[in-house]
PDB file of C-alpha atoms in Angstrom:
ATOM      1  CA  MET A   1     -24.710  -5.316  10.735  1.00  0.00           C
ATOM      2  CA  LEU A   2     -28.167  -6.816  10.437  1.00  0.00           C
ATOM      3  CA  ASP A   3     -29.037 -10.321   9.298  1.00  0.00           C
ATOM      4  CA  GLU A   4     -30.102 -10.484   5.623  1.00  0.00           C
ATOM      5  CA  ARG A   5     -29.503  -6.776   5.059  1.00  0.00           C
ATOM      6  CA  HIS A   6     -28.861  -5.845   1.442  1.00  0.00           C
ATOM      7  CA  ASN A   7     -28.886  -2.739  -0.725  1.00  0.00           C
ATOM      8  CA  PRO A   8     -30.155  -2.569  -4.325  1.00  0.00           C
ATOM      9  CA  ASN A   9     -27.917  -4.020  -6.997  1.00  0.00           C
ATOM     10  CA  PRO A  10     -25.587  -1.479  -8.620  1.00  0.00           C
ATOM     11  CA  VAL A  11     -25.689  -0.533 -12.295  1.00  0.00           C
ATOM     12  CA  GLN A  12     -23.677  -3.049 -14.282  1.00  0.00           C
ATOM     13  CA  ALA A  13     -20.707  -1.983 -16.361  1.00  0.00           C
ATOM     14  CA  ASP A  14     -20.879  -1.825 -20.162  1.00  0.00           C
ATOM     15  CA  PRO A  15     -20.370  -5.390 -21.470  1.00  0.00           C
ATOM     16  CA  ALA A  16     -17.973  -4.073 -24.125  1.00  0.00           C
ATOM     17  CA  LEU A  17     -15.764  -2.552 -21.412  1.00  0.00           C
ATOM     18  CA  ILE A  18     -15.862  -5.776 -19.448  1.00  0.00           C
ATOM     19  CA  ALA A  19     -14.819  -7.813 -22.480  1.00  0.00           C
ATOM     20  CA  ALA A  20     -11.986  -5.395 -23.241  1.00  0.00           C
ATOM     21  CA  PHE A  21     -10.569  -5.563 -19.710  1.00  0.00           C
ATOM     22  CA  ARG A  22     -10.856  -9.358 -19.629  1.00  0.00           C
ATOM     23  CA  ALA A  23      -8.362  -9.459 -22.491  1.00  0.00           C
ATOM     24  CA  LEU A  24      -5.745  -7.328 -20.667  1.00  0.00           C
ATOM     25  CA  PRO A  25      -3.165  -8.380 -18.058  1.00  0.00           C
ATOM     26  CA  VAL A  26      -4.059  -7.476 -14.485  1.00  0.00           C
ATOM     27  CA  ALA A  27      -0.441  -6.388 -13.971  1.00  0.00           C
ATOM     28  CA  ASN A  28      -0.769  -3.730 -16.676  1.00  0.00           C
ATOM     29  CA  ILE A  29      -4.122  -2.542 -15.331  1.00  0.00           C
ATOM     30  CA  SER A  30      -2.517  -2.262 -11.902  1.00  0.00           C
ATOM     31  CA  ASP A  31       0.405  -0.252 -13.299  1.00  0.00           C
ATOM     32  CA  ASN A  32      -2.004   2.278 -14.753  1.00  0.00           C
ATOM     33  CA  LEU A  33      -3.786   2.596 -11.410  1.00  0.00           C
ATOM     34  CA  HIS A  34      -0.420   3.767  -9.997  1.00  0.00           C
ATOM     35  CA  ARG A  35       0.042   0.289  -8.477  1.00  0.00           C
ATOM     36  CA  LEU A  36      -2.145   1.289  -5.546  1.00  0.00           C
ATOM     37  CA  PRO A  37      -5.281  -0.924  -5.558  1.00  0.00           C
ATOM     38  CA  GLY A  38      -4.968  -4.680  -5.635  1.00  0.00           C
ATOM     39  CA  ALA A  39      -5.916  -7.625  -3.446  1.00  0.00           C
ATOM     40  CA  VAL A  40      -2.904  -9.034  -1.580  1.00  0.00           C
ATOM     41  CA  GLY A  41      -2.779 -12.724  -0.698  1.00  0.00           C
ATOM     42  CA  LEU A  42      -5.502 -13.995  -3.047  1.00  0.00           C
ATOM     43  CA  ARG A  43      -4.809 -16.480  -5.833  1.00  0.00           C
ATOM     44  CA  PRO A  44      -6.800 -18.313  -8.511  1.00  0.00           C
ATOM     45  CA  PHE A  45      -8.178 -21.724  -7.562  1.00  0.00           C
ATOM     46  CA  HIS A  46      -9.645 -22.440 -11.040  1.00  0.00           C
ATOM     47  CA  ASP A  47      -7.904 -23.316 -14.304  1.00  0.00           C
ATOM     48  CA  GLY A  48      -6.610 -19.774 -14.855  1.00  0.00           C
ATOM     49  CA  THR A  49      -9.366 -18.440 -17.122  1.00  0.00           C
ATOM     50  CA  PRO A  50      -9.330 -14.607 -16.933  1.00  0.00           C
ATOM     51  CA  MET A  51     -12.221 -12.910 -15.136  1.00  0.00           C
ATOM     52  CA  ALA A  52     -13.925  -9.538 -15.480  1.00  0.00           C
ATOM     53  CA  GLY A  53     -17.304  -8.298 -14.298  1.00  0.00           C
ATOM     54  CA  THR A  54     -19.280  -5.969 -12.065  1.00  0.00           C
ATOM     55  CA  ALA A  55     -18.863  -6.262  -8.294  1.00  0.00           C
ATOM     56  CA  LEU A  56     -21.754  -7.627  -6.253  1.00  0.00           C
ATOM     57  CA  THR A  57     -20.271  -7.270  -2.784  1.00  0.00           C
ATOM     58  CA  VAL A  58     -20.856  -9.345   0.352  1.00  0.00           C
ATOM     59  CA  ARG A  59     -19.628  -8.824   3.899  1.00  0.00           C
ATOM     60  CA  THR A  60     -19.976 -11.753   6.266  1.00  0.00           C
ATOM     61  CA  ARG A  61     -18.648 -12.800   9.631  1.00  0.00           C
ATOM     62  CA  ALA A  62     -15.684 -15.169   9.664  1.00  0.00           C
ATOM     63  CA  GLY A  63     -16.524 -18.693   8.544  1.00  0.00           C
ATOM     64  CA  ASP A  64     -20.208 -18.015   7.775  1.00  0.00           C
ATOM     65  CA  ASN A  65     -21.718 -18.120   4.287  1.00  0.00           C
ATOM     66  CA  LYS A  66     -25.414 -17.357   4.818  1.00  0.00           C
ATOM     67  CA  ALA A  67     -25.046 -13.946   3.150  1.00  0.00           C
ATOM     68  CA  ILE A  68     -23.308 -15.559   0.174  1.00  0.00           C
ATOM     69  CA  HIS A  69     -26.295 -17.850  -0.343  1.00  0.00           C
ATOM     70  CA  LEU A  70     -28.532 -14.771  -0.329  1.00  0.00           C
ATOM     71  CA  ALA A  71     -26.242 -13.046  -2.838  1.00  0.00           C
ATOM     72  CA  LEU A  72     -26.618 -16.001  -5.213  1.00  0.00           C
ATOM     73  CA  ASP A  73     -30.324 -15.150  -5.412  1.00  0.00           C
ATOM     74  CA  LEU A  74     -29.534 -11.511  -6.262  1.00  0.00           C
ATOM     75  CA  LEU A  75     -26.740 -11.945  -8.792  1.00  0.00           C
ATOM     76  CA  ARG A  76     -27.160 -11.117 -12.465  1.00  0.00           C
ATOM     77  CA  PRO A  77     -25.209 -12.503 -15.418  1.00  0.00           C
ATOM     78  CA  GLY A  78     -21.888 -10.674 -15.490  1.00  0.00           C
ATOM     79  CA  ASP A  79     -21.620 -10.044 -11.745  1.00  0.00           C
ATOM     80  CA  VAL A  80     -18.506 -10.968  -9.764  1.00  0.00           C
ATOM     81  CA  ILE A  81     -19.435 -11.995  -6.213  1.00  0.00           C
ATOM     82  CA  VAL A  82     -16.849 -10.267  -4.018  1.00  0.00           C
ATOM     83  CA  VAL A  83     -16.873 -11.613  -0.459  1.00  0.00           C
ATOM     84  CA  ASP A  84     -15.235  -9.918   2.515  1.00  0.00           C
ATOM     85  CA  GLY A  85     -14.727 -12.804   4.908  1.00  0.00           C
ATOM     86  CA  GLY A  86     -12.203 -10.896   6.999  1.00  0.00           C
ATOM     87  CA  GLY A  87      -9.336 -12.980   5.692  1.00  0.00           C
ATOM     88  CA  ASP A  88     -10.327 -15.911   7.914  1.00  0.00           C
ATOM     89  CA  ILE A  89      -9.150 -19.267   6.553  1.00  0.00           C
ATOM     90  CA  SER A  90     -10.398 -21.551   9.334  1.00  0.00           C
ATOM     91  CA  ARG A  91     -13.557 -22.528   7.389  1.00  0.00           C
ATOM     92  CA  ALA A  92     -14.383 -22.651   3.682  1.00  0.00           C
ATOM     93  CA  LEU A  93     -16.982 -20.121   2.557  1.00  0.00           C
ATOM     94  CA  ILE A  94     -17.788 -21.842  -0.751  1.00  0.00           C
ATOM     95  CA  GLY A  95     -16.986 -25.020  -2.640  1.00  0.00           C
ATOM     96  CA  GLU A  96     -17.927 -26.850  -5.823  1.00  0.00           C
ATOM     97  CA  ILE A  97     -21.699 -26.618  -5.314  1.00  0.00           C
ATOM     98  CA  MET A  98     -21.874 -22.853  -4.725  1.00  0.00           C
ATOM     99  CA  SER A  99     -19.395 -22.094  -7.497  1.00  0.00           C
ATOM    100  CA  SER A 100     -21.443 -24.289  -9.847  1.00  0.00           C
ATOM    101  CA  VAL A 101     -24.650 -22.462  -8.911  1.00  0.00           C
ATOM    102  CA  ALA A 102     -22.966 -19.111  -9.525  1.00  0.00           C
ATOM    103  CA  GLY A 103     -21.691 -20.267 -12.903  1.00  0.00           C
ATOM    104  CA  MET A 104     -25.079 -21.654 -13.888  1.00  0.00           C
ATOM    105  CA  ARG A 105     -26.671 -18.285 -13.080  1.00  0.00           C
ATOM    106  CA  GLY A 106     -24.176 -16.400 -15.219  1.00  0.00           C
ATOM    107  CA  ALA A 107     -21.810 -14.978 -12.618  1.00  0.00           C
ATOM    108  CA  ALA A 108     -18.429 -13.854 -13.939  1.00  0.00           C
ATOM    109  CA  GLY A 109     -16.622 -15.269 -10.918  1.00  0.00           C
ATOM    110  CA  PHE A 110     -16.048 -15.383  -7.170  1.00  0.00           C
ATOM    111  CA  VAL A 111     -13.483 -13.354  -5.222  1.00  0.00           C
ATOM    112  CA  LEU A 112     -13.246 -14.286  -1.541  1.00  0.00           C
ATOM    113  CA  ASP A 113     -11.068 -12.913   1.232  1.00  0.00           C
ATOM    114  CA  GLY A 114     -11.373 -16.271   2.930  1.00  0.00           C
ATOM    115  CA  ALA A 115     -11.061 -19.966   2.183  1.00  0.00           C
ATOM    116  CA  VAL A 116     -12.660 -22.418  -0.244  1.00  0.00           C
ATOM    117  CA  ARG A 117     -12.946 -26.209  -0.387  1.00  0.00           C
ATOM    118  CA  ASP A 118     -13.346 -28.875  -3.097  1.00  0.00           C
ATOM    119  CA  VAL A 119     -10.045 -27.547  -4.384  1.00  0.00           C
ATOM    120  CA  ALA A 120      -9.503 -30.292  -6.972  1.00  0.00           C
ATOM    121  CA  ALA A 121     -12.926 -29.679  -8.518  1.00  0.00           C
ATOM    122  CA  LEU A 122     -12.373 -25.926  -8.613  1.00  0.00           C
ATOM    123  CA  ALA A 123      -8.955 -26.419 -10.223  1.00  0.00           C
ATOM    124  CA  ALA A 124     -10.521 -28.417 -13.061  1.00  0.00           C
ATOM    125  CA  SER A 125     -13.144 -25.735 -13.744  1.00  0.00           C
ATOM    126  CA  ASP A 126     -12.982 -22.676 -15.983  1.00  0.00           C
ATOM    127  CA  PHE A 127     -15.285 -20.752 -13.625  1.00  0.00           C
ATOM    128  CA  PRO A 128     -13.078 -18.128 -11.954  1.00  0.00           C
ATOM    129  CA  VAL A 129     -12.618 -18.461  -8.197  1.00  0.00           C
ATOM    130  CA  PHE A 130     -10.039 -16.390  -6.329  1.00  0.00           C
ATOM    131  CA  ALA A 131      -9.492 -16.966  -2.623  1.00  0.00           C
ATOM    132  CA  ARG A 132      -6.904 -16.909   0.155  1.00  0.00           C
ATOM    133  CA  ALA A 133      -6.638 -20.635   0.989  1.00  0.00           C
ATOM    134  CA  GLY A 134      -8.218 -24.050   0.727  1.00  0.00           C
ATOM    135  CA  ILE A 135      -9.523 -26.078   3.662  1.00  0.00           C
ATOM    136  CA  HIS A 136     -11.921 -29.005   4.128  1.00  0.00           C
ATOM    137  CA  LEU A 137     -13.840 -27.533   7.078  1.00  0.00           C
ATOM    138  CA  GLY A 138     -17.266 -26.240   6.111  1.00  0.00           C
ATOM    139  CA  PRO A 139     -18.950 -22.943   7.026  1.00  0.00           C
ATOM    140  CA  TYR A 140     -21.594 -21.897   9.478  1.00  0.00           C
ATOM    141  CA  LYS A 141     -24.860 -20.647   7.991  1.00  0.00           C
ATOM    142  CA  ASN A 142     -26.210 -18.356  10.692  1.00  0.00           C
ATOM    143  CA  GLY A 143     -25.357 -14.830   9.503  1.00  0.00           C
ATOM    144  CA  PRO A 144     -25.226 -11.963   9.908  1.00  0.00           C
ATOM    145  CA  GLY A 145     -24.111 -10.368   6.661  1.00  0.00           C
ATOM    146  CA  GLU A 146     -24.528  -7.437   4.310  1.00  0.00           C
ATOM    147  CA  ILE A 147     -24.838  -7.297   0.530  1.00  0.00           C
ATOM    148  CA  ASN A 148     -23.943  -4.420  -1.812  1.00  0.00           C
ATOM    149  CA  VAL A 149     -21.912  -2.444   0.716  1.00  0.00           C
ATOM    150  CA  PRO A 150     -18.263  -1.323   0.499  1.00  0.00           C
ATOM    151  CA  VAL A 151     -15.926  -4.187   1.411  1.00  0.00           C
ATOM    152  CA  THR A 152     -12.206  -4.800   1.841  1.00  0.00           C
ATOM    153  CA  ILE A 153     -10.591  -7.710   0.022  1.00  0.00           C
ATOM    154  CA  GLY A 154      -6.932  -8.383   0.779  1.00  0.00           C
ATOM    155  CA  GLY A 155      -6.450  -4.721   1.644  1.00  0.00           C
ATOM    156  CA  MET A 156      -8.285  -3.479  -1.470  1.00  0.00           C
ATOM    157  CA  VAL A 157     -11.525  -1.535  -1.093  1.00  0.00           C
ATOM    158  CA  VAL A 158     -14.254  -2.698  -3.480  1.00  0.00           C
ATOM    159  CA  ASN A 159     -17.506  -0.778  -3.881  1.00  0.00           C
ATOM    160  CA  PRO A 160     -20.704  -2.218  -5.349  1.00  0.00           C
ATOM    161  CA  GLY A 161     -20.596  -1.704  -9.111  1.00  0.00           C
ATOM    162  CA  ASP A 162     -16.807  -1.518  -9.399  1.00  0.00           C
ATOM    163  CA  ILE A 163     -15.225  -3.383 -12.291  1.00  0.00           C
ATOM    164  CA  VAL A 164     -13.285  -6.404 -11.028  1.00  0.00           C
ATOM    165  CA  VAL A 165     -10.601  -8.095 -13.145  1.00  0.00           C
ATOM    166  CA  GLY A 166      -8.593 -11.201 -12.276  1.00  0.00           C
ATOM    167  CA  ASP A 167      -5.976 -13.448 -13.843  1.00  0.00           C
ATOM    168  CA  ALA A 168      -3.044 -15.605 -12.725  1.00  0.00           C
ATOM    169  CA  ASP A 169      -1.394 -12.583 -11.092  1.00  0.00           C
ATOM    170  CA  GLY A 170      -4.361 -11.759  -8.857  1.00  0.00           C
ATOM    171  CA  VAL A 171      -7.293  -9.365  -8.668  1.00  0.00           C
ATOM    172  CA  VAL A 172      -7.770  -5.621  -9.104  1.00  0.00           C
ATOM    173  CA  ALA A 173     -10.902  -3.459  -8.887  1.00  0.00           C
ATOM    174  CA  PHE A 174     -11.687   0.121  -9.912  1.00  0.00           C
ATOM    175  CA  PRO A 175     -14.687   2.449 -10.342  1.00  0.00           C
ATOM    176  CA  GLN A 176     -16.593   2.404 -13.615  1.00  0.00           C
ATOM    177  CA  SER A 177     -15.971   6.154 -13.916  1.00  0.00           C
ATOM    178  CA  VAL A 178     -12.251   5.654 -14.604  1.00  0.00           C
ATOM    179  CA  ALA A 179     -12.693   2.670 -16.916  1.00  0.00           C
ATOM    180  CA  PRO A 180     -12.546   4.358 -20.367  1.00  0.00           C
ATOM    181  CA  ALA A 181      -9.322   6.272 -19.656  1.00  0.00           C
ATOM    182  CA  LEU A 182      -7.820   3.275 -17.854  1.00  0.00           C
ATOM    183  CA  LEU A 183      -8.608   1.012 -20.794  1.00  0.00           C
ATOM    184  CA  GLU A 184      -6.836   3.337 -23.229  1.00  0.00           C
ATOM    185  CA  ALA A 185      -3.752   3.645 -21.014  1.00  0.00           C
ATOM    186  CA  THR A 186      -3.556  -0.096 -20.359  1.00  0.00           C
ATOM    187  CA  ARG A 187      -3.883  -0.949 -24.036  1.00  0.00           C
ATOM    188  CA  ALA A 188      -1.051   1.476 -24.826  1.00  0.00           C
ATOM    189  CA  GLN A 189       1.207  -0.122 -22.208  1.00  0.00           C
ATOM    190  CA  SER A 190       0.377  -3.629 -23.406  1.00  0.00           C
ATOM    191  CA  ALA A 191       1.228  -2.673 -27.001  1.00  0.00           C
ATOM    192  CA  LYS A 192       4.535  -1.161 -25.859  1.00  0.00           C
ATOM    193  CA  GLU A 193       5.447  -4.291 -23.913  1.00  0.00           C
ATOM    194  CA  GLU A 194       4.605  -6.480 -26.893  1.00  0.00           C
ATOM    195  CA  ASP A 195       7.061  -4.407 -28.969  1.00  0.00           C
ATOM    196  CA  VAL A 196       9.744  -4.896 -26.293  1.00  0.00           C
ATOM    197  CA  LEU A 197       9.171  -8.665 -26.253  1.00  0.00           C
ATOM    198  CA  ARG A 198       9.366  -8.835 -30.050  1.00  0.00           C
ATOM    199  CA  GLY A 199      12.712  -7.069 -29.845  1.00  0.00           C
ATOM    200  CA  ILE A 200      13.983  -9.504 -27.228  1.00  0.00           C
ATOM    201  CA  ALA A 201      12.891 -12.435 -29.410  1.00  0.00           C
ATOM    202  CA  ALA A 202      14.826 -10.871 -32.295  1.00  0.00           C
ATOM    203  CA  GLY A 203      17.969 -10.660 -30.155  1.00  0.00           C
ATOM    204  CA  HIS A 204      18.046  -7.030 -29.063  1.00  0.00           C
ATOM    205  CA  TYR A 205      16.631  -4.915 -26.255  1.00  0.00           C
ATOM    206  CA  VAL A 206      16.348  -1.159 -26.593  1.00  0.00           C
ATOM    207  CA  GLY A 207      13.383   0.332 -24.818  1.00  0.00           C
ATOM    208  CA  ALA A 208      11.980   2.030 -21.764  1.00  0.00           C
ATOM    209  CA  TYR A 209      13.425  -0.622 -19.447  1.00  0.00           C
ATOM    210  CA  ASP A 210      16.977  -0.638 -20.862  1.00  0.00           C
ATOM    211  CA  THR A 211      19.256   0.518 -18.012  1.00  0.00           C
ATOM    212  CA  ARG A 212      22.519   0.434 -19.937  1.00  0.00           C
ATOM    213  CA  ALA A 213      24.337   3.774 -20.234  1.00  0.00           C
TER     214      ALA A 213
END
């Protein structure tokens, strides 16, 4: 892993697809990916605003954010900065300043397998930040790191250019190639669940999840 190494930015996903997935529950997207991919142990640190965008991936050594600073100079509006920090929570990789820079430059959000700081400021913001923990200790800035390479986030593999979606339940990522079929299947499930909930509100429950004989 060489200092300041990065590959070209991937092709961004269709903005219409991104907008459509942002409106869908991550849980339903996950169900239609056979409940296989999904980042374990990450949670939202912002106000809960849903997130969707194209993955700009970063791999860095534990507790070091030099590569993340470099990624901020490469990001495009609509990118989600996905950081593989090895799950280390001993030092924060970003805080209010870096999340504000990312938001100003049009990023769709941050996903970090690591820690953040300035937790109160992040919680008051609508800029999506998903991470493993919060801690006051700041990062090193020495490198090395890699940008736009395959990474692992909470056990989920994310490739540059994948679509990344997050909400209060967590984060899921998938290749752009499966997005149209996945969107159709997820919309169908969401519509079915809305019908079930309407039935429950009306005082009855007869549907796919009814286990009564």
